[in-house]
XYZ file of C-alpha atoms in Angstrom:
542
model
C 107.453 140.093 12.714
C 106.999 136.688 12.292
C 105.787 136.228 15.887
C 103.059 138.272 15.595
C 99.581 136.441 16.863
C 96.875 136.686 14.625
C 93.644 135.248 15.023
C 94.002 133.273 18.251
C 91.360 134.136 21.058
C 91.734 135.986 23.918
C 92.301 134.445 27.097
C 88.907 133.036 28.704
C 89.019 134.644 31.936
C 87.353 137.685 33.569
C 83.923 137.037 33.215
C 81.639 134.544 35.672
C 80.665 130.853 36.087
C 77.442 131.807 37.928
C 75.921 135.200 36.102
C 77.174 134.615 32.567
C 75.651 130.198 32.913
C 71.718 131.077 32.472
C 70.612 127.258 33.368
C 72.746 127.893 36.473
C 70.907 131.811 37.657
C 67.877 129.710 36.572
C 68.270 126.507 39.024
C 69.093 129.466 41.630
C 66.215 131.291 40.952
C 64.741 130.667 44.531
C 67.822 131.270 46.809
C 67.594 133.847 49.047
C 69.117 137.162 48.350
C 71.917 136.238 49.864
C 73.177 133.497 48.648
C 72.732 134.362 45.122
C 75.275 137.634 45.892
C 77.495 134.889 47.651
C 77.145 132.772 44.058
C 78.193 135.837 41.937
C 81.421 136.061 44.020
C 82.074 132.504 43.748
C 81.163 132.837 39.912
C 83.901 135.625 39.617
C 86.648 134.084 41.263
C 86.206 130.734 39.710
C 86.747 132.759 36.381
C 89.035 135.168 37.468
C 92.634 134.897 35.916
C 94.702 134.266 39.270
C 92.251 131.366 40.225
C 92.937 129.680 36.656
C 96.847 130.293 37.193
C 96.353 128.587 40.507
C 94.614 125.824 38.910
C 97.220 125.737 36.031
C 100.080 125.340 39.410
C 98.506 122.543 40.840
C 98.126 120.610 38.273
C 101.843 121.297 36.981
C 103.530 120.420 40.255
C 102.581 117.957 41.200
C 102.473 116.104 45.270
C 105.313 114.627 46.299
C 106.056 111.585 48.971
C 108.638 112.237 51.603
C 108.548 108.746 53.494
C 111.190 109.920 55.688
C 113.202 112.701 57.375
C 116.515 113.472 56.755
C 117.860 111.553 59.925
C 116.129 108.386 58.279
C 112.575 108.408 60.806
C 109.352 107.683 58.731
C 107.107 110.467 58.530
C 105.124 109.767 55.935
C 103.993 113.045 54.668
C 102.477 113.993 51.343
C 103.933 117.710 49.898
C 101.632 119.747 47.658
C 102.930 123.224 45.542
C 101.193 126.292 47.572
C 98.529 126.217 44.867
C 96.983 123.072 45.767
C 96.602 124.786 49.824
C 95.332 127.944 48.146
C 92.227 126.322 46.058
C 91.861 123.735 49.177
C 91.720 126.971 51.623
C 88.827 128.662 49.365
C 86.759 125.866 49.186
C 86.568 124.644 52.457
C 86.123 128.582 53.717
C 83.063 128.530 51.542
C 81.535 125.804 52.786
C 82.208 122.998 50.136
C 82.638 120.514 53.021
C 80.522 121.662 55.652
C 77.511 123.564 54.624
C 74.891 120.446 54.116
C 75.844 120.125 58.047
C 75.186 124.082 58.713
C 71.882 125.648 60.062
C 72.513 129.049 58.516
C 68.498 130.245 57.597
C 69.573 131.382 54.415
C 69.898 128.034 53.151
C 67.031 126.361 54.583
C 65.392 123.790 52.305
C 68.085 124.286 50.037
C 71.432 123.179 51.430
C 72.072 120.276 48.641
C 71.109 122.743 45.903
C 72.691 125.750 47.187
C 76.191 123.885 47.805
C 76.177 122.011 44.702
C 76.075 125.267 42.843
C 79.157 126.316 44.407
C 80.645 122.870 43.409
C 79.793 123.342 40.366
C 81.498 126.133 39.803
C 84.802 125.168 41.731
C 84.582 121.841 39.493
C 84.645 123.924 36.627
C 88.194 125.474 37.979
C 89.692 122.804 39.329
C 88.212 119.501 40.261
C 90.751 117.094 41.597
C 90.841 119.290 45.032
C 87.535 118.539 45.684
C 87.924 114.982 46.502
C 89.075 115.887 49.873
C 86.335 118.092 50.246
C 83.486 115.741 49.042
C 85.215 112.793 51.307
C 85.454 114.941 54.441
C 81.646 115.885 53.738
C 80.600 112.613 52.941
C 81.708 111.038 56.149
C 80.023 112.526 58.497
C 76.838 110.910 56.895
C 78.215 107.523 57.880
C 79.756 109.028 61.115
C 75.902 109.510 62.200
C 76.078 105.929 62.698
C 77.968 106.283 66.019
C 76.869 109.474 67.842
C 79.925 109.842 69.677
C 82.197 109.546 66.987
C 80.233 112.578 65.076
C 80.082 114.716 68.095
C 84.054 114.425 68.750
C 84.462 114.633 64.481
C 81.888 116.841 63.184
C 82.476 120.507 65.245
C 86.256 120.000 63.372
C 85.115 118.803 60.372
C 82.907 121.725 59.445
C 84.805 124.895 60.990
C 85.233 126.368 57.038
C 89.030 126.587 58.017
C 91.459 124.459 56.247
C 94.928 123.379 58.585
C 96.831 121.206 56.272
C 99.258 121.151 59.563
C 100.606 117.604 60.890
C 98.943 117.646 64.315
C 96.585 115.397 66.896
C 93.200 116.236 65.240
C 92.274 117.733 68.836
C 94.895 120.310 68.579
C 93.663 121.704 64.862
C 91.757 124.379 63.839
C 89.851 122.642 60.821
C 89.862 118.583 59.769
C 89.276 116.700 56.797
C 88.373 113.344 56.692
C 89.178 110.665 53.655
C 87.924 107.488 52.964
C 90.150 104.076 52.075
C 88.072 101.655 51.033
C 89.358 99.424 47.757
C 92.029 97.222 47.630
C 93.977 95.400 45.198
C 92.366 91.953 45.135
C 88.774 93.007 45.845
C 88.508 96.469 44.188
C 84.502 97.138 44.753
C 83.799 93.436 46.516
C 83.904 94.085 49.838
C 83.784 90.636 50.992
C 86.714 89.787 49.336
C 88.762 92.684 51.303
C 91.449 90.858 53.580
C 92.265 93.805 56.176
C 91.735 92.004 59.315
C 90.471 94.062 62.785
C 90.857 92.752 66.376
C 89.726 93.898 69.788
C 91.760 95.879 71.516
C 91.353 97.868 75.137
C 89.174 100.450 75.696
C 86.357 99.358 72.791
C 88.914 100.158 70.490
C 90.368 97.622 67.425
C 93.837 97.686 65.619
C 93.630 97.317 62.192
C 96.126 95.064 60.142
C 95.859 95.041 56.320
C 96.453 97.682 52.993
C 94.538 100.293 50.739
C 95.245 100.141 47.611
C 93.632 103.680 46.373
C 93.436 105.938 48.920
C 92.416 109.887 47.467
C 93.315 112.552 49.844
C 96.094 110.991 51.764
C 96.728 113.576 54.202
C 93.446 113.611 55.696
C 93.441 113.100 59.592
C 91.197 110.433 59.610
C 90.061 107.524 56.800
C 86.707 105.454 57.293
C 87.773 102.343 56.457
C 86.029 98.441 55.989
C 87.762 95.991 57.589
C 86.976 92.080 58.300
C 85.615 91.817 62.227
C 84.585 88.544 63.622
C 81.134 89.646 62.892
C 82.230 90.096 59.143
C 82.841 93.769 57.157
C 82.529 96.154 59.402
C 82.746 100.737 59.154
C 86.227 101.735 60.982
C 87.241 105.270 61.816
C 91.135 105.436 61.507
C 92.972 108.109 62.997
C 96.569 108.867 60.926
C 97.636 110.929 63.488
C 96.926 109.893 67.726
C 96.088 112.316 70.320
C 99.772 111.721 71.388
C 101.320 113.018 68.504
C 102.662 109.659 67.380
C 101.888 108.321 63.645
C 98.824 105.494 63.476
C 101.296 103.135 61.815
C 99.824 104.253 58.037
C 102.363 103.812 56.158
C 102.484 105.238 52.536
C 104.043 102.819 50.131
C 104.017 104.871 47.339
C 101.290 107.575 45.535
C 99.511 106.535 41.428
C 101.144 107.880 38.764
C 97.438 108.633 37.425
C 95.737 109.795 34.117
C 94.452 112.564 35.580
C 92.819 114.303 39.175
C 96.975 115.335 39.095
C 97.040 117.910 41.634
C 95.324 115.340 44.395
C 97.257 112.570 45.345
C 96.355 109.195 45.459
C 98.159 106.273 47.348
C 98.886 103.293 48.481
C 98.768 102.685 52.322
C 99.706 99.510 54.371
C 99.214 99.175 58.187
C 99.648 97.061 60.627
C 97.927 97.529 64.724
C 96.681 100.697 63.450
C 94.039 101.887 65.976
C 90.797 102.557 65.189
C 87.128 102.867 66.266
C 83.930 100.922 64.817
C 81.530 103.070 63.235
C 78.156 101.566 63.143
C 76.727 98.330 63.997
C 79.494 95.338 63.726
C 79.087 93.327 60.750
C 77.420 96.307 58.918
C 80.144 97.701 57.128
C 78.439 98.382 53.855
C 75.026 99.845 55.166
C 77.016 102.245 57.163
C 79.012 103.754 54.172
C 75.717 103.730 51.849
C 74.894 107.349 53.349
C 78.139 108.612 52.124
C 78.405 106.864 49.038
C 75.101 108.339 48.029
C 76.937 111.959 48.749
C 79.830 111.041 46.891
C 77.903 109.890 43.643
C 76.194 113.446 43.650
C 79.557 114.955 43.970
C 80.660 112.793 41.444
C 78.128 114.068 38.840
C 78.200 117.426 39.725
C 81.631 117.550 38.872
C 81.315 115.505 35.495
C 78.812 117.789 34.565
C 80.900 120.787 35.447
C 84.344 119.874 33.331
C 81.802 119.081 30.416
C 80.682 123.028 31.146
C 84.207 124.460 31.391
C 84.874 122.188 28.252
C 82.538 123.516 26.021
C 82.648 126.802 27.080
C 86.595 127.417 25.941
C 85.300 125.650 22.741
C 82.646 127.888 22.075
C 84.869 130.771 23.492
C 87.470 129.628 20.618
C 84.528 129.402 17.990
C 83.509 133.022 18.208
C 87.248 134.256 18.281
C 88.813 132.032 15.574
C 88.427 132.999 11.734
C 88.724 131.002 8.832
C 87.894 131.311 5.338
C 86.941 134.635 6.400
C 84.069 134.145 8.351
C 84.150 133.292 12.378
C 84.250 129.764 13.260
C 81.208 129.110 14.835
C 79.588 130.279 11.834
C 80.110 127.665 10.057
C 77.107 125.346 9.932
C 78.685 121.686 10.839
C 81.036 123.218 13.789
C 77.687 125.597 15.237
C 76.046 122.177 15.395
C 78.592 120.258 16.937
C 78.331 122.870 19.393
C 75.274 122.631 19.731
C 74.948 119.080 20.600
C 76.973 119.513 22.887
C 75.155 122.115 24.305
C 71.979 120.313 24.641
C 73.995 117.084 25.884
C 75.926 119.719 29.369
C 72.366 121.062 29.675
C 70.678 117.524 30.090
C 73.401 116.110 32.450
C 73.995 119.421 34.464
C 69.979 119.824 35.271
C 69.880 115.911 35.810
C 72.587 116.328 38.753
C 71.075 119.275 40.466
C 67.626 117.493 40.073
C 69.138 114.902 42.379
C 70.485 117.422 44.369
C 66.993 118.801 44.823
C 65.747 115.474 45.695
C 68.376 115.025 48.293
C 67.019 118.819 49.720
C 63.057 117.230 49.997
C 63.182 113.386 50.300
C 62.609 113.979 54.587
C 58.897 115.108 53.261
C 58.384 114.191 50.499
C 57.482 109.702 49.691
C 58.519 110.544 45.485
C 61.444 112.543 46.113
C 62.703 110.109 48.692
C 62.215 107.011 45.985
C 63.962 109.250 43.117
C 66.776 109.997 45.748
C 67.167 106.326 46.466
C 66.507 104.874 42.664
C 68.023 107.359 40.724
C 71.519 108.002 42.545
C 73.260 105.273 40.618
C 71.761 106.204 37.566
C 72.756 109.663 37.332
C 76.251 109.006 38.500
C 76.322 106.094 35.547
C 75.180 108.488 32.685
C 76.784 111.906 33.395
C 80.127 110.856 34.330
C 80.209 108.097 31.657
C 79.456 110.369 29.202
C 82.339 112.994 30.705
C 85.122 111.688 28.606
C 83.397 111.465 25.108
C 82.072 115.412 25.732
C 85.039 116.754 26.475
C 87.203 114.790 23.714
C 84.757 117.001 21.208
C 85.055 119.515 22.420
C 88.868 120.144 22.484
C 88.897 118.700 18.770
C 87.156 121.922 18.295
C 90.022 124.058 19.157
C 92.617 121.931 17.117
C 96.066 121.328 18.350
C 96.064 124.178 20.514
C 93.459 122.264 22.773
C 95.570 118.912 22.695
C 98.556 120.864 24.716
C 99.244 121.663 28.198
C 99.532 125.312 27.710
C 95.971 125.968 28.164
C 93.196 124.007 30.384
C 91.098 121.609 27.715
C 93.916 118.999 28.056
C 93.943 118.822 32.225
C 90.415 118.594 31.707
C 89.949 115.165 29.255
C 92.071 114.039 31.572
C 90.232 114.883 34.635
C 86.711 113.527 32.593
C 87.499 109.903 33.061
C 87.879 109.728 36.611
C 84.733 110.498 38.827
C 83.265 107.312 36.238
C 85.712 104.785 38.358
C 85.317 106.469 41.673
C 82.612 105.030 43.859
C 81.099 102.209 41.712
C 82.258 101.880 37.798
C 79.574 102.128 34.773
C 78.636 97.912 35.422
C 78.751 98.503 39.627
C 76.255 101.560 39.329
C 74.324 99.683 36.742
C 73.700 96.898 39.135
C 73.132 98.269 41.559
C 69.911 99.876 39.735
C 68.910 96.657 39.064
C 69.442 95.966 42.596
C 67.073 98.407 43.563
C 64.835 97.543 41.230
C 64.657 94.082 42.334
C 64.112 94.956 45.991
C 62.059 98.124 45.832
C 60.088 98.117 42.896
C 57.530 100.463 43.827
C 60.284 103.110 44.214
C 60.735 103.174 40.298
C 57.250 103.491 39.982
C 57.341 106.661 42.035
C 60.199 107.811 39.337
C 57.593 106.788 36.450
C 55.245 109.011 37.948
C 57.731 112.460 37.939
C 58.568 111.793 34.537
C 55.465 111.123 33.088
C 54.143 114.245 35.234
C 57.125 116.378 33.680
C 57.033 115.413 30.088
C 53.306 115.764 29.808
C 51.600 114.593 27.423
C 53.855 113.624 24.764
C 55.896 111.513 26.941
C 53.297 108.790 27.300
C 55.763 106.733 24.543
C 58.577 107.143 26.659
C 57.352 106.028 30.150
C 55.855 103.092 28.253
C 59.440 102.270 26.918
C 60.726 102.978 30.530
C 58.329 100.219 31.995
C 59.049 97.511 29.603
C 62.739 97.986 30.299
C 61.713 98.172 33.791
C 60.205 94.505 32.756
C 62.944 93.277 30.963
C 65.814 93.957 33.297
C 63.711 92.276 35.876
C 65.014 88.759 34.421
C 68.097 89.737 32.692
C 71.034 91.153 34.217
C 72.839 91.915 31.109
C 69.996 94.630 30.418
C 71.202 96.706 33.306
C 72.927 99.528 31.507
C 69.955 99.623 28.544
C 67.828 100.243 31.385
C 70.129 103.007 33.396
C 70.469 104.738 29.849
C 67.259 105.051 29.308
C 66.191 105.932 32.611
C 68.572 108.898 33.020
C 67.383 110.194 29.330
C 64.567 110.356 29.822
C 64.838 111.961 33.589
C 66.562 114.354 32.316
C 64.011 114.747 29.124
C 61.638 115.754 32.176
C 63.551 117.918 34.125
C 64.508 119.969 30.632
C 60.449 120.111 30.577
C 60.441 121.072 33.556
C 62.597 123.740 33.562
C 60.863 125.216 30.646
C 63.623 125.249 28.345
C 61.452 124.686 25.444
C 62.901 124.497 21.725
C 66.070 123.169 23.849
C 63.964 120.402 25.791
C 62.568 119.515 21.916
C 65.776 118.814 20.545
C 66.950 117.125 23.094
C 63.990 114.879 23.339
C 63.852 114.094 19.860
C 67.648 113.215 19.150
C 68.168 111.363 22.388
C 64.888 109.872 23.134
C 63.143 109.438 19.254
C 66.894 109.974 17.513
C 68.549 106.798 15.673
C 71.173 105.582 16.948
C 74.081 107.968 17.389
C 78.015 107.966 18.183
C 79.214 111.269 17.522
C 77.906 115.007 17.892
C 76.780 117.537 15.540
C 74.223 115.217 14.725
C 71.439 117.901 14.667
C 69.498 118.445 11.635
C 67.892 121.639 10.174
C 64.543 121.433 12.013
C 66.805 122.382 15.173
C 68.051 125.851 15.863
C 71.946 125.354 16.571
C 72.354 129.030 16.792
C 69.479 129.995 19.585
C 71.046 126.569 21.466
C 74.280 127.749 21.916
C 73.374 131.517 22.161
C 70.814 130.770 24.844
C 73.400 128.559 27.123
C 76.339 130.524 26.131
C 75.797 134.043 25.695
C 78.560 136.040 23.879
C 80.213 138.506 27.237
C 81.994 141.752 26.518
């Protein structure tokens, strides 16, 4: 008797990511038939109770270094629980990695938008898997740099089977492909990065130097920079040759890491490892921009998505949980905390499939190429620096039982800090707005013109904000993140507009963009109806 359970909730699975999220059906609205019965699949499983349990696994046993056999030869090899394979195996089968490369009709126009609704989702379940994925993706943008290089890589790369096996990449079924990029004395300066590559036979060049964080570390390939005689320069490295025989990448040890558990992350050195030059010599940075762009979407899209699952086991835990008699999220200063939240997933989550969109039409359309280009950096900056704040609210709201393992909220404030490091910190994406800025003005004027355009008429005050801090930033640097702020408020003021979310858009407009200045949530006053906010993003399932 006294371990009966009384008023706890029920366990948050069984219903679906896609059918029960309305902003989601909404930004799907114009898929084809077939890809929206595709998405309520996907929406099930990601919500189904053996795909949490495999999430739960993954993140609970964690990958484990073996650098050598038992008769003392290195090997090198990274072990992961069954789990980890399983949710790896689903993803790439549906196209995580490979669609945006596909020329199924059903998708036409769409690919971006379609596949970052499936992210989405899987981000929601389990997002530390899906730095593999968005690497192996991501690569074959700067692969397009040498046409050779994508012709031998990208058949593999995008076969929607996953072969975790330890073989020549020409003897496997499906590849992924990783990227090792920072190391420990330059981090994001690529000119200060000491691995050294020389000439060797053939057009080929050995590598000599380390990686200091290397995700995805049993990927059969990394694109690597390197300094060539013609200065950084875009390497493909092999970690397996055609002969069978290790590339010399040695593993010196894997990050004992806040979160993104269930993916490893390590630390490689190397010395005469071969590799091939991707790209023009010298041009090491243009020739990953194509892929850092595609990792920055992912990036969001999966910020936005642990916000999602966040709030939604809060608000899941608000309608089950009584006290004082009455239901939790009846009472007035936790529905508005709620709903704050709400209105603060809804902004970043249409803000990152806006830029998905954008991606979709910026071959024919001039303002959706300059949004694209300008407002990449910003969205990464504001929806993945916000991550970390969101969630921490929302697991207060389930008490101590959100602060423990036992259930997902904890996995995921620790997940919520990491895609704001990975590819370009809050003051690296901030400059590099200003960057753009500085060289391509006219693109941000483009930007000016889709959100004046979406807010209509009452957002004349706003886009005369944006171009003075447009202005200001021009001569001061330290003005960089007031201006990315701003800029992805009030983007995704318009695309709210946009969208026609009404009474939602309102709120959000007037306690982000005419609101005081604000630190915490459940800052909504009576004018704003917490109740329809929450209802209307979160219906209440059977």
């Amino acid at each position: 008797m006294t371990h009966e359970v009384t008023n706890q909730p029920p366990p948050h699975a069984g219903s679906n990511a896609w059918r029960d999220d309305p902003l989601l059906v909404q930004l799907s609205e114009e898929f084809s038939p077939v890809v929206r019965k595709d998405l309520d699949s996907a929406g099930r499983f990601a919500m189904s109770a053996e795909a949490q349990d495999l999430a739960r696994l993954a993140n609970s046993e964690l990958p484990r270094l073996r650098t050598h056999d038992r008769h003392g030869r290195r090997i090198d090899v990274v072990e992961f629980h069954p789990a980890y394979h399983a949710l790896m195996r689903r993803s790439v089968a549906t196209g995580l990695q490979s669609s945006v490369w596909e020329n199924g009709e059903a998708e036409t126009g769409r690919r971006h938008q379609v596949r970052a609704v499936r992210f989405y989702m899987m981000a929601q379940l389990e997002s530390p898997h899906l730095k593999s994925i968005t690497t192996t993706s991501a690569a074959l943008a700067a692969l397009m740099a040498s046409p050779k290089l994508f012709r031998e890589w990208a058949p593999r790369a995008t076969t929607r089977k996953y072969d975790p096996a330890q073989k020549p990449p020409v003897e496997k079924t499906g590849l992924t492909i990783g990227m090792a990029l920072t190391e420990k004395q330059g981090g994001s300066d690529a000119e200060g990065h000491s691995t050294r590559a020389e000439r060797a036979e053939n057009g080929f060049f050995r590598l000599t130097g380390h990686k200091w964080f290397v995700s995805a570390p049993m990927s059969d390939a990394f694109l690597m920079l390197a300094q060539a005689p013609e200065g950084p320069s875009c390497f493909l490295v092999p970690r397996i040759l055609s002969t069978g025989q290790a590339n010399g990448l040695r593993i010196q040890r894997l990050k004992e890491k806040l979160g993104d558990r269930s993916g490893a992350t390590a630390e490689l050195e190397f010395a005469g490892a071969i590799a091939e030059r991707v790209g023009a010599p010298g041009a090491g940075q243009k020739t990953i921009m194509d892929m850092v762009t595609l990792t920055r979407l992912d990036s969001a899209l999966s910020s936005a998505a642990i916000m999602r699952a966040a709030l939604a086991e809060a608000v899941h835990h608000a309608r089950h949980r009584r006290i004082q008699g009455h239901k939790l999220i009846d009472k007035p200063v936790m529905l508005r905390v709620l709903a704050d939240l709400a209105l603060e997933v809804a902004a970043t989550t249409a803000l990152a499939f806006r830029l998905a969109r954008s991606f979709d039409r910026a071959a024919d359309d001039r303002a959706e190429a300059a949004f694209a280009r300008a407002m990449t950096p910003v969205i990464k900056y504001w929806v993945c620096k916000i991550c970390p704040t969101v969630v921490c609210e929302a697991m207060e709201c389930l008490g101590g039982g959100g602060y423990v393992d036992d259930g997902p909220m904890a996995r995921l404030f620790r997940d919520s800090a990491a895609n704001a490091m990975w590819e370009g910190p809050g003051n690296v994406a901030a400059i590099e707005s200003l960057r753009v800025l500085r060289q391509s003005p006219g693109l941000f004027s483009e930007v000016m013109g889709i959100v004046e355009h979406d807010l209509g008429p009452g957002g004349k005050g706003t886009v005369g904000v944006l171009r003075a801090a447009l202005e200001v930033a021009q001569s001061d640097e330290g003005s960089a993140r007031i201006l990315t702020e701003q800029l992805a408020l009030s983007t995704a003021a318009a695309e709210l507009k946009r969208l026609g979310a009404g009474r939602i858009a309102d709120a959000f407009i007037e306690t982000r963009l005419a609101g005081q200045w604000r630190t915490t949530y459940g800052m909504l006053d009576s004018r704003h109806d917490a109740r329809l906010i929450v209802d209307t993003l979160y219906p209440e399932t059977a």
